[in-house]
Structure formats: C-alpha cells, structure tokens
Short mmCIF file of C-alpha atoms and ligand atoms in Angstrom, two decimals:
data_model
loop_
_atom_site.label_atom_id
_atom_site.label_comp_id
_atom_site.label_asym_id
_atom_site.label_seq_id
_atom_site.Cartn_x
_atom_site.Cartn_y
_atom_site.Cartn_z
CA UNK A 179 -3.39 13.04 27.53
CA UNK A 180 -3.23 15.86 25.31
CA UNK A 181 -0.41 18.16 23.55
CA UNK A 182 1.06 20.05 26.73
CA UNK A 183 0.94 24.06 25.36
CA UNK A 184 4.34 25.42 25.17
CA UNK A 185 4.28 28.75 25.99
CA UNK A 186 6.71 28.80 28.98
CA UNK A 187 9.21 26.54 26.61
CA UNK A 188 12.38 27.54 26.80
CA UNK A 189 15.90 25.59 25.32
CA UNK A 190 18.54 24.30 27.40
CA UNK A 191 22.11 25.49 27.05
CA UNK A 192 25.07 23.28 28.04
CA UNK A 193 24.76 25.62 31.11
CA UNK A 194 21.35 25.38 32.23
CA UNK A 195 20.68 21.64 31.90
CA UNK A 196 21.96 20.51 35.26
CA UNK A 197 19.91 23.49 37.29
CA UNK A 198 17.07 22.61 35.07
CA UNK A 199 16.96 18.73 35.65
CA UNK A 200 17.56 18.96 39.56
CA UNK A 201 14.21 20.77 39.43
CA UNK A 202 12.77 16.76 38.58
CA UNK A 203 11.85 14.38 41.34
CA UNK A 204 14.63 11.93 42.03
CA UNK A 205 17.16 13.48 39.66
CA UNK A 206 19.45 14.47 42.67
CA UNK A 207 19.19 11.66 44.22
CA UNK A 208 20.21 9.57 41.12
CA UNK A 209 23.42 11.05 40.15
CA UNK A 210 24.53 12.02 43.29
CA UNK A 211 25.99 15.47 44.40
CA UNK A 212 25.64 19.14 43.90
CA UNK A 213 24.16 20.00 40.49
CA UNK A 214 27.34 22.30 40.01
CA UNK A 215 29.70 19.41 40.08
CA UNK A 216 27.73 17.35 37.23
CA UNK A 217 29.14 16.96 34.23
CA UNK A 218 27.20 17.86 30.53
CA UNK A 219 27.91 16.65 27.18
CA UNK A 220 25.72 17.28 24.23
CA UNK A 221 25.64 14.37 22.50
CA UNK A 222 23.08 14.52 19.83
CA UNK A 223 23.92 13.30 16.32
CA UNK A 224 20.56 13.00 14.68
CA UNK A 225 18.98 15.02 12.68
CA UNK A 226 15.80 16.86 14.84
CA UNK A 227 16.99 17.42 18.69
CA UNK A 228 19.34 17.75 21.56
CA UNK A 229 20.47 15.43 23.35
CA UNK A 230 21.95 15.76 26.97
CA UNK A 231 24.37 13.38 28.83
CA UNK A 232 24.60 14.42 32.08
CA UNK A 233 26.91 12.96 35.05
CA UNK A 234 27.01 13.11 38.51
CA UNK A 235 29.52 11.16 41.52
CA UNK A 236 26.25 8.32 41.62
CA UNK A 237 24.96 8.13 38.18
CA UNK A 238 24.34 9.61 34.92
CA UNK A 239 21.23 10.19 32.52
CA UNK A 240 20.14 11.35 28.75
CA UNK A 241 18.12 13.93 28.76
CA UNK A 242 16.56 14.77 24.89
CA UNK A 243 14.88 18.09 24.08
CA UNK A 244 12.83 19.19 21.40
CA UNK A 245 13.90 22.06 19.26
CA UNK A 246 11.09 24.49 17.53
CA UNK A 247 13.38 23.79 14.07
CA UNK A 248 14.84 20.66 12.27
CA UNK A 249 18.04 20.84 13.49
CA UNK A 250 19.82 19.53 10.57
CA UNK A 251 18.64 22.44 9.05
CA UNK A 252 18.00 25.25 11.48
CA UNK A 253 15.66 27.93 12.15
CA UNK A 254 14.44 27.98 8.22
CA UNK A 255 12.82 24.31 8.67
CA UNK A 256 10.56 24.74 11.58
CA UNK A 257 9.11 21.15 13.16
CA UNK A 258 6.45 21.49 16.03
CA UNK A 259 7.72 20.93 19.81
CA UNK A 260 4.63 18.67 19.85
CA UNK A 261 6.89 15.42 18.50
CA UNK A 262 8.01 15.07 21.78
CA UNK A 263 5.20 14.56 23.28
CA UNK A 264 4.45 11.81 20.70
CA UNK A 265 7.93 10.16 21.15
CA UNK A 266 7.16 10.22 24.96
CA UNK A 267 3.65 8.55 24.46
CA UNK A 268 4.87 6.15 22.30
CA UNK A 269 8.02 5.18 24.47
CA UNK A 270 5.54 4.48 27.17
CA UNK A 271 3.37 2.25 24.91
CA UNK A 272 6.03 0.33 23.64
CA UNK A 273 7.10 -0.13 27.24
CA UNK A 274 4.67 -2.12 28.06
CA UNK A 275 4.22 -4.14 24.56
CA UNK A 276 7.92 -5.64 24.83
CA UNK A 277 10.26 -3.26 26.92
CA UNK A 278 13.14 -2.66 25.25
CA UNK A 279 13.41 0.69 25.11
CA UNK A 280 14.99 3.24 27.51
CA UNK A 281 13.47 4.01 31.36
CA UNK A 282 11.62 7.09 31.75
CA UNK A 283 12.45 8.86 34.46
CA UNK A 284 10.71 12.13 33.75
CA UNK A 285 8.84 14.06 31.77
CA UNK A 286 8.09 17.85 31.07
CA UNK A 287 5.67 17.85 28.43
CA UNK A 288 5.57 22.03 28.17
CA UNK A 289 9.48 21.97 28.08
CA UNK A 290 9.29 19.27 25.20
CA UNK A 291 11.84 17.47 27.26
CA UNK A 292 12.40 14.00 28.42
CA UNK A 293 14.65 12.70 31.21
CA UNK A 294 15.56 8.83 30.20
CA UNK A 295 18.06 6.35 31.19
CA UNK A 296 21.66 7.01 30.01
CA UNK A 297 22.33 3.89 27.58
CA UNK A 298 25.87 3.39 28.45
CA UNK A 299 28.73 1.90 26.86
CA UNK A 300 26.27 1.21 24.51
CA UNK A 301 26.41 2.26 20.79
CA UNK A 302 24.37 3.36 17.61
CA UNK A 303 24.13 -0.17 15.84
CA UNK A 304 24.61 1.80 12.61
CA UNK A 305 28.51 2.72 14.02
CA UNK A 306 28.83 -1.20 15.04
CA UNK A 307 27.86 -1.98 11.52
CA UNK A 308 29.93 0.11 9.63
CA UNK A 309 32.68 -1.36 12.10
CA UNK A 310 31.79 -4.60 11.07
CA UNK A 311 31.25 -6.06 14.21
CA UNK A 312 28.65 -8.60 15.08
CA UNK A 313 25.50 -8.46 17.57
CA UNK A 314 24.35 -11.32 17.06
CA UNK A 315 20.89 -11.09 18.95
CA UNK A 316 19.90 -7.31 18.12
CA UNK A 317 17.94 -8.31 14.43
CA UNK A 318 16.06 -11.04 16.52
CA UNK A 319 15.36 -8.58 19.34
CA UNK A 320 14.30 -5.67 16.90
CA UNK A 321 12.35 -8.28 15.05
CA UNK A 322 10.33 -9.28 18.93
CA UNK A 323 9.79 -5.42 19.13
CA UNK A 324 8.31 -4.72 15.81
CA UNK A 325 5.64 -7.73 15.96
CA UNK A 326 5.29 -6.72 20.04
CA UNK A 327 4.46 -2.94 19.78
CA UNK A 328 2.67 -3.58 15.89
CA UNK A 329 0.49 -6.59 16.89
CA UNK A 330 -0.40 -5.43 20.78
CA UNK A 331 -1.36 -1.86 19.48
CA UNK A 332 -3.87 -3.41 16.42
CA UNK A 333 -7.14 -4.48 15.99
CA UNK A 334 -5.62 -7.85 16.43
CA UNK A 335 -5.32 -6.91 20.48
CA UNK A 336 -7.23 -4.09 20.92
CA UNK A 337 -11.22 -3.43 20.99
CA UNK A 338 -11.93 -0.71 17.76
CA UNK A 339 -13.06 1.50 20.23
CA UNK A 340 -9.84 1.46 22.36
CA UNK A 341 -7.60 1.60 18.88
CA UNK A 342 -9.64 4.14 16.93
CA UNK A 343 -9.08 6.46 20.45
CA UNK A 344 -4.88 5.69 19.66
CA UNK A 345 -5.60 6.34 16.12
CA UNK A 346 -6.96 10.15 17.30
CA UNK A 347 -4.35 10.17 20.29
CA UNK A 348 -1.19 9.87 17.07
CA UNK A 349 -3.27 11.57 14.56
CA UNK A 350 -2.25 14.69 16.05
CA UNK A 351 1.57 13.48 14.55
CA UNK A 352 1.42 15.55 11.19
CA UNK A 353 4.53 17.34 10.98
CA UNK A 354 6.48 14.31 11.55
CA UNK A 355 4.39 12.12 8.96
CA UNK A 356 4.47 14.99 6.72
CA UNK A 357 8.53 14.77 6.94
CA UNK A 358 8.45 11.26 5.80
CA UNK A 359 5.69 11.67 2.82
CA UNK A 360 8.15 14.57 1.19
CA UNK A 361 11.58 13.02 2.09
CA UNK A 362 10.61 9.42 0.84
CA UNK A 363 8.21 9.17 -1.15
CA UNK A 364 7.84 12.21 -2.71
CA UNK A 365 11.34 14.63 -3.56
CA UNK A 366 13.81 11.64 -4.63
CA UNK A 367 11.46 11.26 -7.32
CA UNK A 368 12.15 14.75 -8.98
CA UNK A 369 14.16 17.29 -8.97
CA UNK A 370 14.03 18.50 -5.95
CA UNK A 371 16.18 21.35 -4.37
CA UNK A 372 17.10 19.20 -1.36
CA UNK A 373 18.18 16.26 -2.99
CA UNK A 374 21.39 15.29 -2.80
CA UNK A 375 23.69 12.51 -4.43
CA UNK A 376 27.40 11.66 -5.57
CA UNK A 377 27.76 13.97 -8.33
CA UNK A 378 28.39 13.46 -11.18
CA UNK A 379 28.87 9.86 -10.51
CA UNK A 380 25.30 9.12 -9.69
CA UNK A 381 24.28 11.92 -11.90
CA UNK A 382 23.00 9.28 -14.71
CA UNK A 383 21.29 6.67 -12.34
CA UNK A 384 19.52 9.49 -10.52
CA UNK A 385 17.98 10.74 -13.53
CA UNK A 386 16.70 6.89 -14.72
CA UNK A 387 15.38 6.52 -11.28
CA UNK A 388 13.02 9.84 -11.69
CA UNK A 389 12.50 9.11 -15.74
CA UNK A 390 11.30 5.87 -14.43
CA UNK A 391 7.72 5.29 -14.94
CA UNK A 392 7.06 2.88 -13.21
CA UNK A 393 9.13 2.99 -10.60
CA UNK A 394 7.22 6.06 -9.66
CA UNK A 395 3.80 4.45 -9.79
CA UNK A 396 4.83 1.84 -7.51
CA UNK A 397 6.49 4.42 -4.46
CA UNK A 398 3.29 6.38 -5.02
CA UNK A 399 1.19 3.26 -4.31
CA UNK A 400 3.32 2.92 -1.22
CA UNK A 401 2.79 6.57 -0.27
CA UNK A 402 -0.82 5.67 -0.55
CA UNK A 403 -0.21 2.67 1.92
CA UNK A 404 1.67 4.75 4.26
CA UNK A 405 -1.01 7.34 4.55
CA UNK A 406 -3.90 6.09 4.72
CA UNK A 407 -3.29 2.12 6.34
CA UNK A 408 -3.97 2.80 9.92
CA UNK A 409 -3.03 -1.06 10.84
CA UNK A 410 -1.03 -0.40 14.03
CA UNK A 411 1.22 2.12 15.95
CA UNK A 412 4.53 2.39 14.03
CA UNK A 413 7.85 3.30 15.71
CA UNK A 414 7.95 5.65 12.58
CA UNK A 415 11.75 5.89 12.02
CA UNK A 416 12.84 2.25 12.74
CA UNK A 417 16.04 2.19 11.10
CA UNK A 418 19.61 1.64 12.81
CA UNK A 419 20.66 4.56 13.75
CA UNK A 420 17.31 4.37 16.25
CA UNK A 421 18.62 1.40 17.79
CA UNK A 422 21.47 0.78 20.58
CA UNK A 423 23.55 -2.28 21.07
CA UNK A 424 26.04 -3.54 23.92
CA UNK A 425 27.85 -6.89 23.96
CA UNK A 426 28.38 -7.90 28.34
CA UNK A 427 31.53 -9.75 28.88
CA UNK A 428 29.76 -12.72 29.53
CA UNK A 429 28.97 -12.40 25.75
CA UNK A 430 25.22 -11.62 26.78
CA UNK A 431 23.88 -8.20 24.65
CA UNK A 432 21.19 -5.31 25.45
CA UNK A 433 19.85 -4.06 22.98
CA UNK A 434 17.54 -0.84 23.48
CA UNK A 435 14.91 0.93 20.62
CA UNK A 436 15.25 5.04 21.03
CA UNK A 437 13.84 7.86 18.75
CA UNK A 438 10.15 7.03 18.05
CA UNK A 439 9.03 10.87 17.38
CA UNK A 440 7.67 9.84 14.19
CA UNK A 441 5.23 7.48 16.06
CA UNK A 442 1.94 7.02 14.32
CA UNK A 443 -0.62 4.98 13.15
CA UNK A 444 0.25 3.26 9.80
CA UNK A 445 1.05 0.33 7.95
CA UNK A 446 3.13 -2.37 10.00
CA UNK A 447 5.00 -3.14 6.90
CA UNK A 448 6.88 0.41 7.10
CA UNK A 449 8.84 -0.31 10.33
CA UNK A 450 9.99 -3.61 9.10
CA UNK A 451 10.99 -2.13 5.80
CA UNK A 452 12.85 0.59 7.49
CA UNK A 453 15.19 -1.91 9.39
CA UNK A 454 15.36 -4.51 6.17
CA UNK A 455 16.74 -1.41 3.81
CA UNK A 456 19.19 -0.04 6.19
CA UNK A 457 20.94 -3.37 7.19
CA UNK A 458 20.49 -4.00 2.79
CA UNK A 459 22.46 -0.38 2.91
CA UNK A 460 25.15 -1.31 5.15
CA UNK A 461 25.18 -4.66 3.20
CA UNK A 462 25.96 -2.99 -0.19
CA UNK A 463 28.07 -0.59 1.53
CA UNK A 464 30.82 -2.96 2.78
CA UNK A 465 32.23 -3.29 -0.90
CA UNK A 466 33.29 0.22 -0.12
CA UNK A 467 35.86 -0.29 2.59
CA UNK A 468 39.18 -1.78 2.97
CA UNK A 469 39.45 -5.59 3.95
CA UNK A 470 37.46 -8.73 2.93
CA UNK A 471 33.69 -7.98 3.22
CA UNK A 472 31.96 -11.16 1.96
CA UNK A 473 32.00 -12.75 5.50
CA UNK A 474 30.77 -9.95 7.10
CA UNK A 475 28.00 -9.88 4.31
CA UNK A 476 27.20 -13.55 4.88
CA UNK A 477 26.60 -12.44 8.45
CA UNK A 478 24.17 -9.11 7.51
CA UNK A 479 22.33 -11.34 5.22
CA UNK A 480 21.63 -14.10 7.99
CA UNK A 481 20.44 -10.85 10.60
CA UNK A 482 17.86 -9.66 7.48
CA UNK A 483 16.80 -13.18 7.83
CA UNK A 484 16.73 -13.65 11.51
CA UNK A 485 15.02 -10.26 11.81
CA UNK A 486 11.86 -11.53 9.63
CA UNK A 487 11.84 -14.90 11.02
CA UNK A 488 11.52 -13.04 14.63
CA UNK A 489 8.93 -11.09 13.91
CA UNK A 490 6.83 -13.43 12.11
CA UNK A 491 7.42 -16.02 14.67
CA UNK A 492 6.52 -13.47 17.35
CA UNK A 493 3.61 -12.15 15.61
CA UNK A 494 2.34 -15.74 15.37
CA UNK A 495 2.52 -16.46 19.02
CA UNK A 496 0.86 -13.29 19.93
CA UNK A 497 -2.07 -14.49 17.05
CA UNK A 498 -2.75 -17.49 19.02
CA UNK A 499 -2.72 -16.37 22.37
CA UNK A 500 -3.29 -12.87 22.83
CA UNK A 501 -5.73 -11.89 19.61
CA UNK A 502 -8.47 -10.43 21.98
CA UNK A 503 -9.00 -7.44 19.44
CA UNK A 504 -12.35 -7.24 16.87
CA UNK A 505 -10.55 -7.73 13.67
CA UNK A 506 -9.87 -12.04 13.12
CA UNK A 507 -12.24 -12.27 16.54
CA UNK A 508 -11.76 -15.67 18.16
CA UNK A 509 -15.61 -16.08 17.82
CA UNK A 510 -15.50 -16.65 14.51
CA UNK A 511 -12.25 -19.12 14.15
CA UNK A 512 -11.17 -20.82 17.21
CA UNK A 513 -14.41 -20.56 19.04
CA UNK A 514 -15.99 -22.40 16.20
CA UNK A 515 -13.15 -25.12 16.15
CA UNK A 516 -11.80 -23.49 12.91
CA UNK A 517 -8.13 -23.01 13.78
CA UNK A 518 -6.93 -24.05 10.57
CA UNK A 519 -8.83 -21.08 9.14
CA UNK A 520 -7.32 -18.86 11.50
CA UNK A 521 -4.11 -20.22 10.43
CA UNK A 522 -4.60 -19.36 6.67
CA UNK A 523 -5.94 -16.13 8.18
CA UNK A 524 -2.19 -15.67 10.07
CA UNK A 525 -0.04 -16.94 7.11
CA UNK A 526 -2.15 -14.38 4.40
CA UNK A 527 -1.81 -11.77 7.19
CA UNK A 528 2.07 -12.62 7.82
CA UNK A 529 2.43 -12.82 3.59
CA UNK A 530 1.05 -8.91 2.88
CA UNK A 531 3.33 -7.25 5.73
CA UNK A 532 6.00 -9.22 4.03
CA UNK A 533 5.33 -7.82 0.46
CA UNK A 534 4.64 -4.33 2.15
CA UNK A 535 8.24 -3.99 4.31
CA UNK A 536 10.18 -5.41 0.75
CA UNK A 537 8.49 -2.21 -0.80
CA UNK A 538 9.00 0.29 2.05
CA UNK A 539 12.48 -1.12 2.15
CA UNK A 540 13.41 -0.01 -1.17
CA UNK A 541 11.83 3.38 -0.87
CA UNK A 542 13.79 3.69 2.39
CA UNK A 543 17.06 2.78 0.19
CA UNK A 544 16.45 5.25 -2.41
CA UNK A 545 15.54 7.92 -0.24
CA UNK A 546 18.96 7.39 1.39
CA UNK A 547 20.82 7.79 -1.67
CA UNK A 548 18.91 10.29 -3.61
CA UNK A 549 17.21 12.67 -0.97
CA UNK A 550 18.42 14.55 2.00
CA UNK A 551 19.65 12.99 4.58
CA UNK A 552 22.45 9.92 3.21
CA UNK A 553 23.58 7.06 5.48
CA UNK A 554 26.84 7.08 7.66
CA UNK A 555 27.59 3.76 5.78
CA UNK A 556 27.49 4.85 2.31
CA UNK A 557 28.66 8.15 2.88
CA UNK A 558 31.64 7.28 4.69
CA UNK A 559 32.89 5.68 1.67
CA UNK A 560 35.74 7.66 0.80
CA UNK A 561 36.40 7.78 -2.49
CA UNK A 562 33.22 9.32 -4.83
CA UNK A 563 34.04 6.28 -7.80
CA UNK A 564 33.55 3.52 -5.50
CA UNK A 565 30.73 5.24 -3.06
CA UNK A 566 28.53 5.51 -6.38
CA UNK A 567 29.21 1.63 -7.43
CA UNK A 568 28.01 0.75 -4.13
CA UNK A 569 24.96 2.53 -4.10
CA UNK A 570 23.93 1.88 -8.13
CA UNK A 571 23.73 -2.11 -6.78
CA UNK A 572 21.79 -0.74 -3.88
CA UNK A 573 19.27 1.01 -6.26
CA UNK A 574 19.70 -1.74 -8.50
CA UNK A 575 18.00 -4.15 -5.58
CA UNK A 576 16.05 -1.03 -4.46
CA UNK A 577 13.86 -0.70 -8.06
CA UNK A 578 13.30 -4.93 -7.78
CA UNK A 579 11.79 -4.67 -4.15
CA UNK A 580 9.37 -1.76 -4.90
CA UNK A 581 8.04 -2.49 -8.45
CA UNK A 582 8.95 -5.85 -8.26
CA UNK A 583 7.77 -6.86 -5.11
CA UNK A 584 4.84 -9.17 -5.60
CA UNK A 585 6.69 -11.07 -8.25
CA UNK A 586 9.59 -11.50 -5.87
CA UNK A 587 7.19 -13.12 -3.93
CA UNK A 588 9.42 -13.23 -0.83
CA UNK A 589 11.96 -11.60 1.67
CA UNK A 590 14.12 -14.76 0.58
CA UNK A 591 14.05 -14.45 -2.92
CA UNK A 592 14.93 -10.71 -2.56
CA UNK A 593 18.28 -11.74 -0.74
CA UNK A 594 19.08 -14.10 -3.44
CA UNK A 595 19.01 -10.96 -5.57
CA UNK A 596 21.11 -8.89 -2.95
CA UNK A 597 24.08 -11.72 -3.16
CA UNK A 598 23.76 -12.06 -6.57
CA UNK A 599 23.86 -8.11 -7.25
CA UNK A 600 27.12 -8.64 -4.85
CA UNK A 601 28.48 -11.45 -6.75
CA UNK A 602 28.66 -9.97 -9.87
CA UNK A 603 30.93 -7.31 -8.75
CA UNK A 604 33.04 -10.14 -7.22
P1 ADP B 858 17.13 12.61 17.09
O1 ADP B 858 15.67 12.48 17.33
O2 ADP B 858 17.59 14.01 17.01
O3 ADP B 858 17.55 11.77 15.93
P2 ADP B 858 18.02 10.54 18.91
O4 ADP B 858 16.95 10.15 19.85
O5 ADP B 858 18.26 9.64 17.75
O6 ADP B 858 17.81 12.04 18.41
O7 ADP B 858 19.36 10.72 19.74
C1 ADP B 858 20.54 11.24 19.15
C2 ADP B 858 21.74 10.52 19.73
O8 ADP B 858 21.78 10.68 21.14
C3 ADP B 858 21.68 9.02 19.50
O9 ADP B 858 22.25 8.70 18.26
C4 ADP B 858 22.51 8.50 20.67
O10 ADP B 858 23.88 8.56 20.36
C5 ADP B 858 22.22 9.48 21.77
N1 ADP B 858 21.13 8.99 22.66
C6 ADP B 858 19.81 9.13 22.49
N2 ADP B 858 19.12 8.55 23.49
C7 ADP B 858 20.05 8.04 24.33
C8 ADP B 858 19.98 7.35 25.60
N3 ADP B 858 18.82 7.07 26.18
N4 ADP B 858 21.15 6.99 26.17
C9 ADP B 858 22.34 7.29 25.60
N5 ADP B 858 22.46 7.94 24.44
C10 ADP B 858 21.34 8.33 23.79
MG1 MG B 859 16.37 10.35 15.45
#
C-alpha cells in the first residue's frame, strides 16, 4: 500500500456527497432508496476535516474527507490529503488488534475519503464529561485498546523485519507528526503568535511556565522521546474528543476509538498520556461549573485509575501469551524456564511507559491551556476569573508530572497530587 496520488481529488459539497457515495459498492443498498431522497448533515467539529452524516429510508453512514488545509484554520495552514490515507491504514490495523473502532465500509484513497459506520446515538466522551455523566466501562475499554493496538504492533509481537516495514509504511506521516512537535512541545513554550490563553488572567502563569528552566528541559526531553522512540504504532491523537460512548438500556455501553490521522510510530507512553491529561483536564475543570463537583471528581479519578490498571493488565496478558516478536524473545526467558526474569522484564517494561504517559500527560495539559487549540471543558467555563483558577491547578499538576515525573514515581502518587491540588481550593 502506498499514498494513492491525488490528482483527480476533488471536495464534497453538502450537494454532491450522496451522488458521490452511491458511486461505492453496497452504499445503495445500505441506506436504502434513491440517492436524491438521502438526507446530509455535515457534522464535523474537529479541527482538520469534514465529516458527512448521510441518511437514507434503510440506514445511515459517516463519511470523513480530507481537506488540502487545516480546517481550523483554512487555506493559509495547508496539511497534506495524505493523512487520510494514514488514518485509514491505521483504522484497519487497529481493527484487527482489538476492534473497537468504526466499520469500514469503503475507501477512496485518491478522494482522501472514507465511508465508515455512522456511530449513532452515540456521543464525543469529551461532551459526556463535561455533562458529568458516567460511562463507566469506556477508561477500561480505551485502556484494552491502547495496550491491544501498542503491544500487537511492537517488537513485542511482531518479527523486526515485519515492524521496521510499519515503521517505513507510517514514516511517510510527517505533516501530522510535525503538527504535534510545534503545537506541544514546541510554541507553548515561547511566545508564539498562535498561542492563546485567558488574558490577562493567565497572563502571569503563562509567562513562569516559558521563564521556566526547567520545565523546558524536561518537554524537550519528551520531544526527544516522541521523535525518535519508534516503540509501537500510536493512535497519535488519543484524547477524548477521539473517542465515542453510548450507554444501551440494558445499561450495557459501546464504546468506539475514531480519528487516528496522526497514526505513527512512536513512544507508547504518548497515547496513554494523551487520555490521562484530558480526563486530568476535565477533572480540574469541574470546579468551574455550577453544582457539587467532588463526586463527580471521585468518579474521574477512579476512570484515570481504571484506565492504567486496563492497560497494564492487558499488556501483561498479551506479554505472556502472545510475545512472538524479537525484542524479550521467549528463547531467552520462558524457553529457558526463566519466567521470573521475564516478569521483572514486564514490570520494568510496564514501569517506563508509566513514567513516559505522566510526562506526555502534562505536556498534553499545557498545550491545552497555553497553545492553540483549548479544551471544550475548560473553555466552556464561563466566567474568565474562575476559567484561569481552574487551569493554574491544572498547570500546577501539569509542571509536577513532566519535571517531576520520576520522583513521583507513579500514576498513583500523581492523583494524590491532583486531589490534593483540588482540596486546597475546597
Ligand atoms: P477531525 O479529524 O476533523 O478531528 P473526527 O474524526 O474527530 O474529525 O470527526 C469529527 C466529528 O465527527 C466527531 O467529533 C464526531 O462527532 C463525528 N464523527 C466522526 N466519525 C464518526 C462516526 N464514525 N460516526 C458518527 N460520527 C462521527
Ligand atoms: Mg480529530
């Protein structure tokens, strides 16, 4: 598979999306009808793409184009259509490591375009957050994903032949990668055009966080990490607003990972710290809104929790039954009656993604105060006074969990911190 050329590419409209999808095998017969009756909405609230919802009298589907621009920013900021083709390559990997992502029904790689199951009534788990209301199985199931897709993509699973081909399959991902070296590790830490805060409020923190010498030394480390630690495929852009969550009647939920366009080799730590920060985001946010929020808070703190405990418990079943790859080879532990080595091996392992995702976390936090690009949590925080308390305790955590991290010692420890930061306010 390489990247499709896109000189035919052209962008949908509103108007040409059902006349271009009934072109696709099966389309017709899954939503039923004439194309001229279905129904369009454009649905896209991120940052990059479109996004399509399109209805007929049988079914419906998502269908999520590429643009040749951010489109946050427009035609000034332009992104190769390429990322699609990486979000469609790694939707089909992570497929088959744990499943929980949307169904691909088609895909027209020159049209940068991808025809997927319509997730439906589900909802951004960022939006249920924010609404304080409780899925109580999506940080375990995002937690199976992350150790699924990291460890079955590795040297762990795979032969180095087979993962140094994946490495030069992702490698292609620059423009993407590129996106995340500037936006979070790189412009919060001057002063950068496209930052952007609560002024004034902030105005004094902001400048203690880029006077701050070591602060900077340790998100640079980091950047060095995320650049050049080609450990396992990464979703890229784990965070909440990439994930979907439903709640059946029978109490049962489906939860469903979306948006990996910033798919790549990297270090496995990144993901995890990308989830970790935004639920610590939503945590400090809650202080922000009307009502009690120290029981919803006891309830965010138990998902960071249940989130690491799933993916390290995951990640230690797959170590003991499906490490096939070259790196920790069964030869030289198991084969040789030396499990217990293997299982110093797996805890050390388990102990330096830990130390890693409290790190990337905190970058991830501070990025989503200073830089472009804020949180729906913190930013829907009315009133500038209070929005800017909330996020100083964020950046207050933020600063412990990257320079702090190996002191810290532990995801636990750093949510002793978090209530304790909350507390104080209290
Ligand atoms: P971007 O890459 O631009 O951030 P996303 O993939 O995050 O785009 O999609 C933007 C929005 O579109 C999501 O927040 C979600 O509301 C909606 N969306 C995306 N994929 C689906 C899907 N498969 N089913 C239903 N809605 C979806
Ligand atoms: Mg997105």
């Amino acid at each position: 598979m390489a990247v499709p050329d896109f000189k035919d590419y052209k962008p949908l409209s509103l108007d040409s999306v059902a006349k271009r999808l009934a072109t696709y095998p099966g389309v017709q017969e899954r939503l039923g009808g004439k194309p001229e009756s279905w129904t369009v909405r454009e649905v896209g609230d991120g940052n990059l793409n479109f996004v399509y919802i399109v209805t007929g009298p049988d079914g419906s589907l998502c269908a999520k184009q590429a643009l040749p621009y951010v489109r946050l920013v427009g035609e000034s900021w332009p992104l190769p259509l390429s990322r699609s083709f990486y979000e469609h390559a790694a939707l089909v990997r992570q497929d088959k490591a744990n499943g929980s992502v949307p169904e691909i029904f088609n895909y027209d790689g020159p049209q940068a375009l991808i025809v997927m199951e319509n997730l439906s009534p589900h909802v951004i788990w960022r939006k249920a957050l924010i609404n304080r209301e409780q899925h109580d199985v999506a940080a375990k199931m995002v937690g199976e994903f992350a150790a699924e897709c990291h460890f079955r993509t590795s040297d762990l699973a795979l032969s180095a032949e087979t993962k140094k081909a994946e490495i030069a399959m992702f490698a292609g991902n620059t423009a993407l990668c590129k996106i995340t070296e500037d936006l979070v590790f790189t412009d919060p830490y001057y002063d950068h055009p496209m930052n952007s805060w609560t002024s004034p409020e902030l105005d004094e923190t902001v400048r203690a966080v880029q006077g701050d010498p070591q602060w900077k030394a340790a998100v640079q480390e980091l950047k060095f990490i995320f650049l050049t630690r080609t450990e396992a495929m990464l979703h890229g852009d784990l965070h909440t607003g990439s994930i979907m969550v439903h709640k059946n009647e029978d109490g049962t939920e489906d939860i469903r990972i979306i948006d990996p366009e910033f798919a790549f080799y990297g270090p496995m730590g990144f993901d995890c710290g990308a989830l970790i920060g935004n639920l610590l985001l939503n945590l400090f946010a809650q202080d922000g809104y009307p009502g009690r929020a120290c029981v919803y808070q006891d309830w965010l703190l138990e998902q960071i929790e249940n989130f690491c405990h799933a993916y390290a418990s995951r990640f230690s079943e797959l170590w003991r039954t499906e490490r096939t790859g070259d790196a920790y080879a069964r030869s030289l532990f198991e084969d040789q009656n030396h499990t217990d080595a293997s299982e110093i091996a797996l805890t050390n392992f388990l102990h330096r993604v830990e130390m890693d995702s409290l790190g990337f976390a905190g970058a991830k936090m501070t990025r989503r105060i200073i830089g472009l690009a804020g949180v729906a949590d913190l930013q829907g925080i009315a009133d500038p006074a209070t929005r800017a308390a909330c996020e100083r305790r964020a950046l207050a955590l933020a600063r412990m969990m990257v320079v702090e991290r190996v002191e810290l010692g532990s995801l636990g420890r750093t949510l002793e911190h978090a209530e304790r930061i909350l507390k104080d306010v209290k």
